[in-house]
Coordinates of C-alpha atoms in Angstrom, one line a residue:
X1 CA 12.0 -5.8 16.7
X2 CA 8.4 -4.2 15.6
X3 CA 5.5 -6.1 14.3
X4 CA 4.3 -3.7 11.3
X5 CA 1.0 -4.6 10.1
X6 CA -0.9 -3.8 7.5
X7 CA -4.9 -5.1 7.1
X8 CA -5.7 -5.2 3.3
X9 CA -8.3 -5.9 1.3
X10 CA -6.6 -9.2 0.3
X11 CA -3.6 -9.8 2.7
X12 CA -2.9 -9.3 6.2
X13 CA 0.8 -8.4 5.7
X14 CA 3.3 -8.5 8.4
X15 CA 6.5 -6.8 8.5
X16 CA 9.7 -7.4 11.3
X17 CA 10.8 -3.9 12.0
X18 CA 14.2 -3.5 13.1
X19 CA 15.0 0.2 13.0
X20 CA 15.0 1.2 9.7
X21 CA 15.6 -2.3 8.1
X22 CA 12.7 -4.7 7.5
X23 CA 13.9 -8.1 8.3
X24 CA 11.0 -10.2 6.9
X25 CA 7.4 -10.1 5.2
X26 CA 4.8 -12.5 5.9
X27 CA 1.3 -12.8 4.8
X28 CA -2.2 -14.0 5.5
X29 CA -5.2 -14.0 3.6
X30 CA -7.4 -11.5 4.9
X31 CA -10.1 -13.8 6.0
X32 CA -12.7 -13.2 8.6
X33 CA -13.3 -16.8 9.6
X34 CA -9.5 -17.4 10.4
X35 CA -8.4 -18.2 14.3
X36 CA -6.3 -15.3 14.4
X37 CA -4.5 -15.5 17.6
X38 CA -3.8 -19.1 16.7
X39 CA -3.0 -18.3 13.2
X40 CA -0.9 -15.3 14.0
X41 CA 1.6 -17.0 16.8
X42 CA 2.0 -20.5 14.4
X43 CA 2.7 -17.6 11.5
X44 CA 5.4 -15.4 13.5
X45 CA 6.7 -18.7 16.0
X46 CA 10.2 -17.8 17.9
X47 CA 10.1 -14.4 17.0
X48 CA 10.3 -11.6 19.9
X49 CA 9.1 -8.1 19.1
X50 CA 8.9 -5.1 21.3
X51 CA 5.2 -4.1 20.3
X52 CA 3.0 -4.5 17.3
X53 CA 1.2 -1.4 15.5
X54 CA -1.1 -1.5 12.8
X55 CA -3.3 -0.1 10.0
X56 CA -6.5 -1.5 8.4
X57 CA -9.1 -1.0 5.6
X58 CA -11.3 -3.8 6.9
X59 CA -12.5 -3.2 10.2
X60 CA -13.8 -7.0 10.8
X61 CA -10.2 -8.2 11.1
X62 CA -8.9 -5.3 13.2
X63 CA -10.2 -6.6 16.2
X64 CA -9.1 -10.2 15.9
X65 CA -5.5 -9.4 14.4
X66 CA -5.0 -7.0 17.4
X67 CA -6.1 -9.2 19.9
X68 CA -3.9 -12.4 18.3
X69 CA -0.6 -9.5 18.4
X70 CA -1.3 -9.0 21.8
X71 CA -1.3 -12.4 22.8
X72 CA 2.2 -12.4 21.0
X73 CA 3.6 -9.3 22.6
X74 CA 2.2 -9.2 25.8
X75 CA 1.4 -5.2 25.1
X76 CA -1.2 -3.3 23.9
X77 CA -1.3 -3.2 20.5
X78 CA -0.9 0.5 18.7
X79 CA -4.1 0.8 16.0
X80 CA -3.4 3.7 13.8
X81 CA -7.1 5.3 13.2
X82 CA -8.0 9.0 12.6
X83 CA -7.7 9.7 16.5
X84 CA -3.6 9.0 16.3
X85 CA -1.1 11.3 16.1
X86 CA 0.8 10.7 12.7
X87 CA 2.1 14.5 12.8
X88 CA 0.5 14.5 8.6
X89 CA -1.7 17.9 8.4
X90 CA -5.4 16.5 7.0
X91 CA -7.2 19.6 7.8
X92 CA -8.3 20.1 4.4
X93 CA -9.8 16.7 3.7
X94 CA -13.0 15.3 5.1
X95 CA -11.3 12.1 6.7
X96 CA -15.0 10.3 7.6
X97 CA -14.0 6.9 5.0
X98 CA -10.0 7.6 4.6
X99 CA -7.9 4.6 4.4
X100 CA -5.4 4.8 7.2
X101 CA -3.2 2.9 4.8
X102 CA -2.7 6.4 2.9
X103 CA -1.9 8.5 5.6
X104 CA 0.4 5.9 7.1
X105 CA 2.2 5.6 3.3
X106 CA 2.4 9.6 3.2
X107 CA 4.1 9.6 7.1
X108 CA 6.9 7.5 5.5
X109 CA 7.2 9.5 2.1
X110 CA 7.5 12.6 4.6
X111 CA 9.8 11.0 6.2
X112 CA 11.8 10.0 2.9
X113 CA 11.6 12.3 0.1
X114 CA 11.4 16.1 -0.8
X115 CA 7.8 17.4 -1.2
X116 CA 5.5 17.6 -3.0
X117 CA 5.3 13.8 -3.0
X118 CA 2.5 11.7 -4.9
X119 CA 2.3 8.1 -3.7
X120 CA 0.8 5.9 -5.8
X121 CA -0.1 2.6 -4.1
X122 CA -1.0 -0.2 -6.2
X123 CA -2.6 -3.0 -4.8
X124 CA -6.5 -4.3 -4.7
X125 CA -7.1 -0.8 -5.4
X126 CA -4.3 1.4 -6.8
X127 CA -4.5 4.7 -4.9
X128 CA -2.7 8.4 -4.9
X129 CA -2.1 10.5 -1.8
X130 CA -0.6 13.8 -2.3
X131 CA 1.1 15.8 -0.3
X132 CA 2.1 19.4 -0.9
X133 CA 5.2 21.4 0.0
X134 CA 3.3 22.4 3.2
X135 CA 3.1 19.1 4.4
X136 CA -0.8 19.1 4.0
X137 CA -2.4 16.2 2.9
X138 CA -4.4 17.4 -0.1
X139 CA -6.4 14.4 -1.2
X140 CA -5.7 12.3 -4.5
X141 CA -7.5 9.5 -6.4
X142 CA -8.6 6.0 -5.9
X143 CA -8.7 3.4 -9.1
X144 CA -9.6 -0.1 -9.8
X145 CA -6.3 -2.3 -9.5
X146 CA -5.0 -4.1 -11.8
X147 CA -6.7 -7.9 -11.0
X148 CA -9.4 -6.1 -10.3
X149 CA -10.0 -4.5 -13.8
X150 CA -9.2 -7.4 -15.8
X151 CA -11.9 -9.7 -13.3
X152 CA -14.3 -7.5 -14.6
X153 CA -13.4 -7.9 -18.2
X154 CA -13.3 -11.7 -18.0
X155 CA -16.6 -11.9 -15.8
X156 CA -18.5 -9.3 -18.3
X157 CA -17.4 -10.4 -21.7
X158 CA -17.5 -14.2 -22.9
X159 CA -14.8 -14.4 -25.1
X160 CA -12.0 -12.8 -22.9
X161 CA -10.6 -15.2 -20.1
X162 CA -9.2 -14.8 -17.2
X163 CA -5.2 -14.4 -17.1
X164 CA -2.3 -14.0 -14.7
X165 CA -0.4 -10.6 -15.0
X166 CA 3.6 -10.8 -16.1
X167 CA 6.1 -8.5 -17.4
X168 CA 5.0 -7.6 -21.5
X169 CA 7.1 -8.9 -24.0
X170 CA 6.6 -6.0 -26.2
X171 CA 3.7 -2.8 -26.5
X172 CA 1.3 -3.9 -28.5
X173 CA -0.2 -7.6 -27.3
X174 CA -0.3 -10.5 -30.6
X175 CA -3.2 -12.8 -28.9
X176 CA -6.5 -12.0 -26.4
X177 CA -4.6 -12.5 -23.3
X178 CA -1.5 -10.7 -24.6
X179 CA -4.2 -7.8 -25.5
X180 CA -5.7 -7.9 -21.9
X181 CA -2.2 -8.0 -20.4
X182 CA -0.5 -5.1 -22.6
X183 CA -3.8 -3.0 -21.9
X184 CA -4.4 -3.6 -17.7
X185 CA -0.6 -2.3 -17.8
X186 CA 0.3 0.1 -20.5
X187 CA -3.4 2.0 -19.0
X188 CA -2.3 2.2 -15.8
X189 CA 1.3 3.4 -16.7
X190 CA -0.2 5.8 -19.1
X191 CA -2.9 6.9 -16.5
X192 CA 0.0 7.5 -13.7
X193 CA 1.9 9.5 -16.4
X194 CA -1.2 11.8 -16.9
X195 CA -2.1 12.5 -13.6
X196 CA 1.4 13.3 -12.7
X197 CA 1.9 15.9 -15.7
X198 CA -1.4 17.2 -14.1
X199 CA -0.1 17.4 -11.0
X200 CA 3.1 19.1 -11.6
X201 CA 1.1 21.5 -13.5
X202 CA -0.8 22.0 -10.3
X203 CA 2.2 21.9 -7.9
X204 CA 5.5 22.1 -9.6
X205 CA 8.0 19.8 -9.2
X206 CA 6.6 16.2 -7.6
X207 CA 8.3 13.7 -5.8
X208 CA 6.5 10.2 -7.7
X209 CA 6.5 7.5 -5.0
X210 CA 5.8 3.8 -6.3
X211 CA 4.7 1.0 -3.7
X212 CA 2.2 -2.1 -3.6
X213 CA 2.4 -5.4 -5.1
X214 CA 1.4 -4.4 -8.7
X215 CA 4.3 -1.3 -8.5
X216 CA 6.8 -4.0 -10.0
X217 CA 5.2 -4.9 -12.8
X218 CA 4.0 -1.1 -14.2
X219 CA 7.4 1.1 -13.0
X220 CA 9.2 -0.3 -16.0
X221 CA 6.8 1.4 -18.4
X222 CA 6.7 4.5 -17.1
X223 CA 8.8 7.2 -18.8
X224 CA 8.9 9.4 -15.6
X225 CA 11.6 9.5 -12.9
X226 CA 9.9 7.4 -10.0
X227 CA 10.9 6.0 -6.3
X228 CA 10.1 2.5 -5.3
X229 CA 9.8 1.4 -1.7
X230 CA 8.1 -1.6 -1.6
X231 CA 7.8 -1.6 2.0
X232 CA 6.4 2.0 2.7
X233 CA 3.7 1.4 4.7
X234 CA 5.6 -0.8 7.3
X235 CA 8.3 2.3 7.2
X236 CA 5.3 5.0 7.6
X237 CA 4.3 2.2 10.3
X238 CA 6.9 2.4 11.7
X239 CA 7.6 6.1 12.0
X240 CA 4.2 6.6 13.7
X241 CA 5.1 3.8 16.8
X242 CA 7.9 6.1 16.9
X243 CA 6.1 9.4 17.5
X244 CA 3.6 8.0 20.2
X245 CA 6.4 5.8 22.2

């Protein structure tokens, strides 16, 4: 077994790798203040893995999760960064603040699926990578996430509260929250819509890609043919421990 591990914004997430098949999820909050090594061997008790390899967009907890997976495994811990073979062409793009989460999410959609491919990740931050029929890396987009739009709503306009996200009943919302709700996720299915028409304007056919927490509740909506992998970036993880081992 692999440890596959991916550092978010919210989550530490961790993923039992056993070949191709992912085994079991568990999470952490991604909090700086947390024993890590203690917190890490209580979270993953009794289970043996091989080696651990991991991404991160928050470099405070890199260090700490590392170390604590290394106390686990006994073995050096594989960090993905922008010095790691991943065997994805970025030569075009100026990779100074990329999120290794991206590349990592476009190694497994390589790995899976005809290109072009456009990976939309939706979580804290719902981001596209695209990759063309070259296999270079040719940028994309980064929006707010879901929660993260509908915080702002609630914290900038009195009369609108905060609500928890579910599946809509219908299209067009009968209450505030059921307004709030229908908009945060018709927008973004509408907004993933229009950026792929764009893109297979720009490309020709596209490969459309769906992962992240939020994936579930927007793929429904969407009147284009889509892929859902829910566990992409521990597969992409996992394809990269396999090209430097």
């Amino acid at each position: 077994m692999l440890f596959t591990v991916d550092i978010g914004n919210t989550t530490v997430a961790i993923a039992g790798l056993e070949g191709e098949r992912v085994a079991f999820v568990k999470k952490l909050p991604s909090d700086p203040g947390l024993n890590w090594p203690a917190a890490l061997r209580q979270l993953l008790e009794g289970v043996e893995a091989q080696g651990a390899v991991l991404s991160s967009v928050v470099p405070a907890l890199t260090g700490p999760v590392g170390e604590g997976l290394k106390a686990i495994t006994g073995k050096p811990v594989l960090v993905v960064d922008k010095t790691t073979p991943t065997g994805l062409d970025l030569s075009g793009y100026d990779t100074a603040n990329l999120g290794m989460d991206r590349v990592v999410d476009c190694v497994a959609a390589l790995a899976m699926y005809t290109t072009p491919v456009a990976v939309f990740d939706m979580g804290t931050a719902t981001t596209l990578s695209v990759v063309d029929r070259g296999g270079l890396f040719r940028g994309g987009m980064i929006l707010p996430g879901l929660a993260l739009g509908l915080e702002a709503l609630s914290a900038r306009a009195a009369q609108l509260p905060p609500i928890t996200l579910s599946q809509p009943e219908g299209l067009l919302g009968t209450d505030t929250v059921s307004c709030m709700k229908y908009g945060a996720l018709y927008g973004a299915a509408g907004a993933i819509e229009g950026i792929v028409r764009r893109l297979e304007e720009e490309l020709g056919g596209l490969t459309v890609v769906l992962t992240g927490g939020n994936s579930t509740l927007v793929r429904p909506l969407l009147g284009i043919p889509t892929a859902w992998e829910p566990h992409l970036t521990f597969l992409g993880l996992g394809e990269i421990w396999k090209g430097n081992n």
